[in-house]
Short mmCIF file of N, CA and C in Angstrom, two decimals:
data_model
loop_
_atom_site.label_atom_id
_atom_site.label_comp_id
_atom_site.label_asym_id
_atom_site.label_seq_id
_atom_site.Cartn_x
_atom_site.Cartn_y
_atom_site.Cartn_z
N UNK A 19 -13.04 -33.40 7.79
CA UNK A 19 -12.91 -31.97 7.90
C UNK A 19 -12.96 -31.54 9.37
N UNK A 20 -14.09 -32.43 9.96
CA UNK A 20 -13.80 -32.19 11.79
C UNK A 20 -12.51 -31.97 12.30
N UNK A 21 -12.15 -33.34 11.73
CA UNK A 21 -10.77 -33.88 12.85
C UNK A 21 -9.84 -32.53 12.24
N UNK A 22 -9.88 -32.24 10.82
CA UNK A 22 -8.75 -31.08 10.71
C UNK A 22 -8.50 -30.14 11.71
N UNK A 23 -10.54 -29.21 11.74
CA UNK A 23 -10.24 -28.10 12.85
C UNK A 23 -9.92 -28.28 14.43
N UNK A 24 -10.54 -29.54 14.76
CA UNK A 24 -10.35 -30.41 15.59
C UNK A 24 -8.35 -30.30 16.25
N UNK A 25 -7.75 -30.60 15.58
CA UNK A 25 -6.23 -30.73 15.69
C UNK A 25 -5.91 -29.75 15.11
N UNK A 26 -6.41 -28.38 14.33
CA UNK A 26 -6.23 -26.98 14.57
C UNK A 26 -5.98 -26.33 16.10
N UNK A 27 -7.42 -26.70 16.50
CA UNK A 27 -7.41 -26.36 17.61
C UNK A 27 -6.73 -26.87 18.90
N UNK A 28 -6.08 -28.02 19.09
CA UNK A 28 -5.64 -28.42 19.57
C UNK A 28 -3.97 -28.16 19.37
N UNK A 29 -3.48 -27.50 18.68
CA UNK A 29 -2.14 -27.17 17.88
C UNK A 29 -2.64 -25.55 18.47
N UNK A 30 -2.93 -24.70 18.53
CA UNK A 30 -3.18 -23.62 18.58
C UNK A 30 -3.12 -23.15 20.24
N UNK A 31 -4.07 -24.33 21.04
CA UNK A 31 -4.09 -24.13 22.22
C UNK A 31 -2.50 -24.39 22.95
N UNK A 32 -1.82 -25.77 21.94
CA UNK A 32 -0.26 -25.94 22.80
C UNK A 32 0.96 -24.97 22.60
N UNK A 33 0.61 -24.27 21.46
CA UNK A 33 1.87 -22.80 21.32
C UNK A 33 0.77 -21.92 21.93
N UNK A 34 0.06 -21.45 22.86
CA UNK A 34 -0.51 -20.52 23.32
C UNK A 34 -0.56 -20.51 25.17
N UNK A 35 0.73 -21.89 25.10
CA UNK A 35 0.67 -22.54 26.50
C UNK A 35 1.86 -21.68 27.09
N UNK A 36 1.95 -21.21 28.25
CA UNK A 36 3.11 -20.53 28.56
C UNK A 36 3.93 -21.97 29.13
N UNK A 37 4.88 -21.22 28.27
CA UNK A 37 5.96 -21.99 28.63
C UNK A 37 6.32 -23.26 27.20
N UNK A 38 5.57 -23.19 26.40
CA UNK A 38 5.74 -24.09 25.20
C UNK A 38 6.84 -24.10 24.36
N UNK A 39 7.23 -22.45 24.58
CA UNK A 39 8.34 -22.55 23.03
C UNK A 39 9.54 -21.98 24.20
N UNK A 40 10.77 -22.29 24.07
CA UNK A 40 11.84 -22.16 24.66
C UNK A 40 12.79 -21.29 24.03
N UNK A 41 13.50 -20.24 24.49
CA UNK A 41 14.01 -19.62 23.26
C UNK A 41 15.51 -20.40 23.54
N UNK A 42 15.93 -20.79 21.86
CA UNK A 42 17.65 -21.04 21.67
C UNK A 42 18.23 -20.29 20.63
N UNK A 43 19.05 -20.21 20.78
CA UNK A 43 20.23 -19.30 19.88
C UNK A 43 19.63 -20.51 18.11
N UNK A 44 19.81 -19.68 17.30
CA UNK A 44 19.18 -20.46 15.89
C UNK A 44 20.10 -19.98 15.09
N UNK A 45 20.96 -18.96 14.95
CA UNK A 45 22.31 -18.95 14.46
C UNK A 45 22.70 -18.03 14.81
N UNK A 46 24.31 -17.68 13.88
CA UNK A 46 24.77 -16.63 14.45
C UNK A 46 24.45 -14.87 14.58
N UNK A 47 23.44 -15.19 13.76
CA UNK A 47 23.27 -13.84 13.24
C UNK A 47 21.56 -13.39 13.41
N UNK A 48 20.95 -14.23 13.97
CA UNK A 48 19.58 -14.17 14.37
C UNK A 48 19.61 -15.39 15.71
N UNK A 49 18.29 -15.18 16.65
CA UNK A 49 18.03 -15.67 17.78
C UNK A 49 16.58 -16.08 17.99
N UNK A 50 15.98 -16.65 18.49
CA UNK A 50 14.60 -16.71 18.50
C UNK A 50 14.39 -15.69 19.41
N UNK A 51 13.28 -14.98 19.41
CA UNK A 51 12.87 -14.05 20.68
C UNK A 51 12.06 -14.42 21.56
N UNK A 52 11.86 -13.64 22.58
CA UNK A 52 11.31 -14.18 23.61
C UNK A 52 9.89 -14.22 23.68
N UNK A 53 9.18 -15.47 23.76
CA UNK A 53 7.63 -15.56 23.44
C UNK A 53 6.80 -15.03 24.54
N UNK A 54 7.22 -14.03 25.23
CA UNK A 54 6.48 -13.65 25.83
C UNK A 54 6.11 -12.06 25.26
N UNK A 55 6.28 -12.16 24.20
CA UNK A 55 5.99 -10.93 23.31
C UNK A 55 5.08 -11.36 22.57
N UNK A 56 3.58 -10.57 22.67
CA UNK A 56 2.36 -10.88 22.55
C UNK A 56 2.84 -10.47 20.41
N UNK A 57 3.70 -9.90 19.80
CA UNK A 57 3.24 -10.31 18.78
C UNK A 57 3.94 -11.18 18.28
N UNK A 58 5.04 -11.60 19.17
CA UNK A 58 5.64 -13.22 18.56
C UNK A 58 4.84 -14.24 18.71
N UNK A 59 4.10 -14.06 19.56
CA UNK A 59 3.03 -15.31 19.62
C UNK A 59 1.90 -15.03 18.92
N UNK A 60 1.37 -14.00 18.44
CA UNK A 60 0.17 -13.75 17.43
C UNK A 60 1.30 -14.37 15.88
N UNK A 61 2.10 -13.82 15.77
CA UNK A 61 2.68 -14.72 14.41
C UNK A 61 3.38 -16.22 14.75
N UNK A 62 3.04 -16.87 15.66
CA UNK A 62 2.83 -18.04 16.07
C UNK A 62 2.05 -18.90 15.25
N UNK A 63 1.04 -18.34 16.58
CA UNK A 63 -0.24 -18.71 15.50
C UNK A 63 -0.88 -18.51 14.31
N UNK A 64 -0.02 -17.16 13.61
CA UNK A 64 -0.60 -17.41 12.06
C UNK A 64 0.42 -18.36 11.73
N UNK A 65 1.46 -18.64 12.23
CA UNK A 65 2.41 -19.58 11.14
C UNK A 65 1.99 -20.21 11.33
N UNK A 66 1.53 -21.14 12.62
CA UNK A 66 0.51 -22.69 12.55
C UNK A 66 -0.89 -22.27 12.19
N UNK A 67 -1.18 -21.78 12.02
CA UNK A 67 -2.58 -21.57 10.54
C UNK A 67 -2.19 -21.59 9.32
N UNK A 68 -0.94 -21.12 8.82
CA UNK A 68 -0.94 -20.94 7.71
C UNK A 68 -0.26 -22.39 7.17
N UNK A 69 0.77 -22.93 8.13
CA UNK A 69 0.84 -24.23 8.09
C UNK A 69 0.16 -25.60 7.96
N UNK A 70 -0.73 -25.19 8.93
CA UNK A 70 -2.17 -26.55 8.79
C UNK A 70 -2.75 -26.15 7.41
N UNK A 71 -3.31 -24.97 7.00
CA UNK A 71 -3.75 -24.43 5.84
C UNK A 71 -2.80 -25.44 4.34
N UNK A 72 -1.84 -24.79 4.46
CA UNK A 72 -1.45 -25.31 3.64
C UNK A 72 -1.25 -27.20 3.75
N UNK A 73 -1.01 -27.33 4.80
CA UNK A 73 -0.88 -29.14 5.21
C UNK A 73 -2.11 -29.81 4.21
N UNK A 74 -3.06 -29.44 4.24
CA UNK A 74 -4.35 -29.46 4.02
C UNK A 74 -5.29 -29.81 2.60
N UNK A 75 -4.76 -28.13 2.29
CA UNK A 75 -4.98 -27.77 1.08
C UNK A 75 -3.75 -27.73 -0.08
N UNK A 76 -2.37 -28.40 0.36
CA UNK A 76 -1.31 -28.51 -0.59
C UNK A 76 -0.42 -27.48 -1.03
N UNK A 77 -1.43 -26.49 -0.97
CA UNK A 77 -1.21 -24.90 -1.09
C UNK A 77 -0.69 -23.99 0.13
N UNK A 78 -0.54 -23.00 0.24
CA UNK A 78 -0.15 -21.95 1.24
C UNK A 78 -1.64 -21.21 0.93
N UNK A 79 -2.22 -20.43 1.99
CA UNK A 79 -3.08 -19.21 1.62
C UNK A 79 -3.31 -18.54 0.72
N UNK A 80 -4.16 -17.87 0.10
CA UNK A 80 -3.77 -16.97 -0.65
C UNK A 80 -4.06 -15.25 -0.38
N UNK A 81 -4.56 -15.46 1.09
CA UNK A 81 -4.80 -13.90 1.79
C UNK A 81 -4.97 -14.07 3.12
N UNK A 82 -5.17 -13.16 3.78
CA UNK A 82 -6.23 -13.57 5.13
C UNK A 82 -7.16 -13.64 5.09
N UNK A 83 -8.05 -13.42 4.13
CA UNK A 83 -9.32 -14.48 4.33
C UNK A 83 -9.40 -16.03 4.23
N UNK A 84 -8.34 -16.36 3.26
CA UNK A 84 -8.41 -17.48 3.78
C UNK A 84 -8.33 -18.25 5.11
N UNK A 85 -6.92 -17.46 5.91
CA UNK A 85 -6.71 -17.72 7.30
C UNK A 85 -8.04 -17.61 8.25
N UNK A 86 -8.83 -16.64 8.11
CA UNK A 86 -9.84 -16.07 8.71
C UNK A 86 -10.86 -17.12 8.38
N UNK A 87 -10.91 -18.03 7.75
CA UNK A 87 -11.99 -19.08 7.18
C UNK A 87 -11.83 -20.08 7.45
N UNK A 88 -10.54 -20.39 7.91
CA UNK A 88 -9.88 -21.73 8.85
C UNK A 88 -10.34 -21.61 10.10
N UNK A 89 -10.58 -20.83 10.44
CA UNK A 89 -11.10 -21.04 12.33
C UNK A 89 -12.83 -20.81 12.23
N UNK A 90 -13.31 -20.94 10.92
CA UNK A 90 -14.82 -20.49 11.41
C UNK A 90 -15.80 -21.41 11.84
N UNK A 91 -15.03 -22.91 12.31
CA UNK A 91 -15.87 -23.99 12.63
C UNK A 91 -15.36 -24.83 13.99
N UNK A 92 -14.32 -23.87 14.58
CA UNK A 92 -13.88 -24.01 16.19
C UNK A 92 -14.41 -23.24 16.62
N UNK A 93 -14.16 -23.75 18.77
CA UNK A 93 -14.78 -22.85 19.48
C UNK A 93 -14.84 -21.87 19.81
N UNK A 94 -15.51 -20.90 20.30
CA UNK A 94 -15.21 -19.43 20.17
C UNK A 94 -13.98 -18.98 20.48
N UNK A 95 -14.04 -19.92 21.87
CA UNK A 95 -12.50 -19.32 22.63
C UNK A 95 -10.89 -18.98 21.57
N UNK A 96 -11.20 -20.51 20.58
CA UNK A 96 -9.95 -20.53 19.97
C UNK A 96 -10.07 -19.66 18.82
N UNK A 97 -11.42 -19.52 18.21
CA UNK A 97 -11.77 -18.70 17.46
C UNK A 97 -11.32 -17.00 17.45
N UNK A 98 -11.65 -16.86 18.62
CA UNK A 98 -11.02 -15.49 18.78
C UNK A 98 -9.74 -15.13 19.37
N UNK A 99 -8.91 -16.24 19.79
CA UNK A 99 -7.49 -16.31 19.64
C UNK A 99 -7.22 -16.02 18.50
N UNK A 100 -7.48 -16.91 17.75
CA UNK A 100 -7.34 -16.33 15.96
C UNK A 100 -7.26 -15.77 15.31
N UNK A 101 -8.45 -14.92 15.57
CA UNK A 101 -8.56 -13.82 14.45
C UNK A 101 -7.91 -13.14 15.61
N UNK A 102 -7.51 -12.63 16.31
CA UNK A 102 -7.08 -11.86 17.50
C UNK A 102 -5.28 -11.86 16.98
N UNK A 103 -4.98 -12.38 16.62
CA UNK A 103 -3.31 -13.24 16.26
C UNK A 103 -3.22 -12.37 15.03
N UNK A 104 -4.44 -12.93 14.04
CA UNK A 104 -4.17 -12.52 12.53
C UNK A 104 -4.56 -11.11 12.56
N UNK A 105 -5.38 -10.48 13.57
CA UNK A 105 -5.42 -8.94 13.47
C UNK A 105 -4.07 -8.30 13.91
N UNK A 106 -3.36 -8.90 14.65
CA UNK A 106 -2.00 -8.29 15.50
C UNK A 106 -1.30 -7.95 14.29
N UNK A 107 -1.10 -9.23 13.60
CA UNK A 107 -0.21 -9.62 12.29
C UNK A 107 -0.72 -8.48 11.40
N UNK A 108 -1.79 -8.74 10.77
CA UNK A 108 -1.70 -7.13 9.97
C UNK A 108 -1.80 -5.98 10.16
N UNK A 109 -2.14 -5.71 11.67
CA UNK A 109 -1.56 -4.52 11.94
C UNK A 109 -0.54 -4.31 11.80
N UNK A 110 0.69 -5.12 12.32
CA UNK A 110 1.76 -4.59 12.70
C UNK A 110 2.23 -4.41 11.04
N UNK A 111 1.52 -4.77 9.76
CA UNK A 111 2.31 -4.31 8.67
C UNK A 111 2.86 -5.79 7.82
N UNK A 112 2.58 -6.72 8.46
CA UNK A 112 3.43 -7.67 7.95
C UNK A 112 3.48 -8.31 6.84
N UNK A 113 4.54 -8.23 5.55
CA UNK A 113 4.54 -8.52 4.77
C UNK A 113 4.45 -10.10 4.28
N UNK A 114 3.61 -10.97 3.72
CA UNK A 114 3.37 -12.19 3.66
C UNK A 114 3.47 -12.62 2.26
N UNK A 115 4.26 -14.33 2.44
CA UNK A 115 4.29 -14.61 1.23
C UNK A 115 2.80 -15.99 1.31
N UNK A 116 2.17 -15.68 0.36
CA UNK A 116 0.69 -16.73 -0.04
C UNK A 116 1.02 -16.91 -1.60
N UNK A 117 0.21 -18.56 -0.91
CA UNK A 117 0.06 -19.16 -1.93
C UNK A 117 1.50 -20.37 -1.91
N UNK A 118 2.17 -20.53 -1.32
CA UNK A 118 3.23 -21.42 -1.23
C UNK A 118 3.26 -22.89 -1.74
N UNK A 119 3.74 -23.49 -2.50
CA UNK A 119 3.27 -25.10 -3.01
C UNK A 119 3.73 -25.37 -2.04
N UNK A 120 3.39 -26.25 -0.87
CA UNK A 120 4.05 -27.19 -0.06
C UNK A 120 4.67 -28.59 -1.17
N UNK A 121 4.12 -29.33 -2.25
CA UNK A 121 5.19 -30.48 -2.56
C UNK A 121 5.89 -29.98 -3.36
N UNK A 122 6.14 -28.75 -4.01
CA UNK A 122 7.61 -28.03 -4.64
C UNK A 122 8.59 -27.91 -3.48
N UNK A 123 8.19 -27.36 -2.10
CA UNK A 123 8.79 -27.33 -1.18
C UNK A 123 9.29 -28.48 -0.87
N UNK A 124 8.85 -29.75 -0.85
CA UNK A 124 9.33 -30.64 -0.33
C UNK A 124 10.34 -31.17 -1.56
N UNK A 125 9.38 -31.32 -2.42
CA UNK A 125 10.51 -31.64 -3.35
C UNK A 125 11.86 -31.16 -3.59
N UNK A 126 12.18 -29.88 -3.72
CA UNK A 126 12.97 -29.22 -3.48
C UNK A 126 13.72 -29.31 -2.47
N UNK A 127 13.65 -30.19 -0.97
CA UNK A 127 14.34 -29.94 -0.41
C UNK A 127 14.53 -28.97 1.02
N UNK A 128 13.22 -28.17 1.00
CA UNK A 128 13.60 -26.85 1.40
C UNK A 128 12.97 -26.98 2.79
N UNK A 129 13.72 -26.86 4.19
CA UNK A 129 13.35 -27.02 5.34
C UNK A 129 11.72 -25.74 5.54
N UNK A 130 10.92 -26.60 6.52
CA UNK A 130 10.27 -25.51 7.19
C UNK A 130 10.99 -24.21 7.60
N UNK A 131 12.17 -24.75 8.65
CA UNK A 131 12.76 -23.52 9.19
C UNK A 131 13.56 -22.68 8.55
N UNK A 132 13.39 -22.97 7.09
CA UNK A 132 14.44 -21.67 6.82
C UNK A 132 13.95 -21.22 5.54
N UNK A 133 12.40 -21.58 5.86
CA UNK A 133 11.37 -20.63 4.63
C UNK A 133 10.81 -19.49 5.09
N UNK A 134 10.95 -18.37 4.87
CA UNK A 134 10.49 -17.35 5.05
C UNK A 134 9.09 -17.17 4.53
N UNK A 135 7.90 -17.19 5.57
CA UNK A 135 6.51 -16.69 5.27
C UNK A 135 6.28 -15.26 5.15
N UNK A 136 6.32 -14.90 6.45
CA UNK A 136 6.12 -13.55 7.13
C UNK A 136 7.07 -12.43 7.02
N UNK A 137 7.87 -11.36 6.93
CA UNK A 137 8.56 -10.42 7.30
C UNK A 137 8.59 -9.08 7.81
N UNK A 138 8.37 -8.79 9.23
CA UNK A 138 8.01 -7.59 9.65
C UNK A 138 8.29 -6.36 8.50
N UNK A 139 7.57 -5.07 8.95
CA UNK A 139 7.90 -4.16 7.70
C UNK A 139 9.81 -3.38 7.53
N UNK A 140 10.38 -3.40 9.07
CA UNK A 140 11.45 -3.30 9.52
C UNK A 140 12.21 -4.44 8.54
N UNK A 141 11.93 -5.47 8.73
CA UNK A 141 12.89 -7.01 8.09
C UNK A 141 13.67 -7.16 9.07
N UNK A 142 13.36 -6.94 10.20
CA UNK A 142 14.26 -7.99 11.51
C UNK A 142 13.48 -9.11 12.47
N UNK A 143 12.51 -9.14 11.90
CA UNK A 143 11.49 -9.97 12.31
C UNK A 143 11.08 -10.85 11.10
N UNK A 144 11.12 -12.40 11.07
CA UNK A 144 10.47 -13.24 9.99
C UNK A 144 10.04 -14.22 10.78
N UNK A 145 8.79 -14.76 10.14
CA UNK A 145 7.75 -15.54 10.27
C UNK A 145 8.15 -16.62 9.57
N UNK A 146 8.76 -17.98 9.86
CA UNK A 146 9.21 -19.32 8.80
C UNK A 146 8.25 -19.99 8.61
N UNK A 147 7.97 -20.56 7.66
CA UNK A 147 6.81 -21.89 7.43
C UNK A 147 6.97 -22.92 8.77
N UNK A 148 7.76 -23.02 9.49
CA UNK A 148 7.86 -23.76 11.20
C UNK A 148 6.97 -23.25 11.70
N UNK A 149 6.55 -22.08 11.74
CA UNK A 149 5.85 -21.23 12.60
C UNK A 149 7.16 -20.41 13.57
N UNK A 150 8.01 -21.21 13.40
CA UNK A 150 8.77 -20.15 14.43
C UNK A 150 9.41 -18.85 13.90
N UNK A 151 9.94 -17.84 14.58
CA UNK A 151 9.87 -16.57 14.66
C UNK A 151 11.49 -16.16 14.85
N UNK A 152 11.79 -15.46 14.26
CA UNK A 152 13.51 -15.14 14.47
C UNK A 152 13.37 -13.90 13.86
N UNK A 153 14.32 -13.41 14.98
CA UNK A 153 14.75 -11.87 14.58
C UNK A 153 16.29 -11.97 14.72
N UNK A 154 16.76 -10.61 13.46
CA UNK A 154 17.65 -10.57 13.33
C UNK A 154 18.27 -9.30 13.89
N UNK A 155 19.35 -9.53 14.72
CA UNK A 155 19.77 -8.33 15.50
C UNK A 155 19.87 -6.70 14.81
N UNK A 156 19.89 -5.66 15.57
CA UNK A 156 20.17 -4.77 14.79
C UNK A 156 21.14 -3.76 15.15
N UNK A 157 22.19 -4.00 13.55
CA UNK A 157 23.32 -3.17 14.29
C UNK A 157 23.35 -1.90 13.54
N UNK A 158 24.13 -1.12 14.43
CA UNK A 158 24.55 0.19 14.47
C UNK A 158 25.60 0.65 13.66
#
């Protein structure tokens, strides 16, 4: 159970590194955005919480308390990265899918990157089981 939060925390500190995530074009019709937008990187880090979470427990979350119960045995510092991330995230509204089977997922087939966790309340912003973050342009 150490080593879990252990390599939580260590996963948490390397997407919180400037300069970690690179933005590339991810298709035609969405882009990754630029991580220097403090709430692309707070839904960063809930997607790698909610990821290890589920890695873990087989399952996806089934709220934010659960998320909020995953960091309560790291160090403060990362600790309050954390909950600091997952407060951004529900402020900003964000609609979440919990409870996810990860081996239906696999079984199935179904990439990290093109599972939808998260979805801003807008829907041009989604959160993938990757943890990564894509928005979809908005036209006029």
């Amino acid at each position: 159970m150490t080593r879990f939060f252990v390599a939580c925390v260590c996963i948490i500190a390397f997407f919180l590194c400037d300069g970690c995530r690179k933005t590339t074009p991810a298709d035609s019709e969405s882009t990754l955005t630029n991580p220097a937008d403090a709430e692309e990187v707070a839904l960063q880090v809930v997607g790698n919480l909610y990821g290890f979470y589920a890695t873990y427990h087989k399952k996806g979350p089934t709220g934010w308390e659960d998320l909020k119960a995953q960091v309560t045995d790291v160090g403060e510092k990362a600790k309050k990265e954390a909950l600091d991330a997952i407060a951004v995230v529900q402020a900003a509204g964000y609609k979440m899918k919990w409870g996810v089977d990860l081996p239906l997922m696999t079984k199935e087939g179904i990439k990290p990157d093109d599972y939808v966790i998260g979805e801003s309340p807008d829907g041009r912003r989604k959160l993938m089981f990757s943890g990564n973050v894509k928005t979809t342009k908005v036209e006029e």
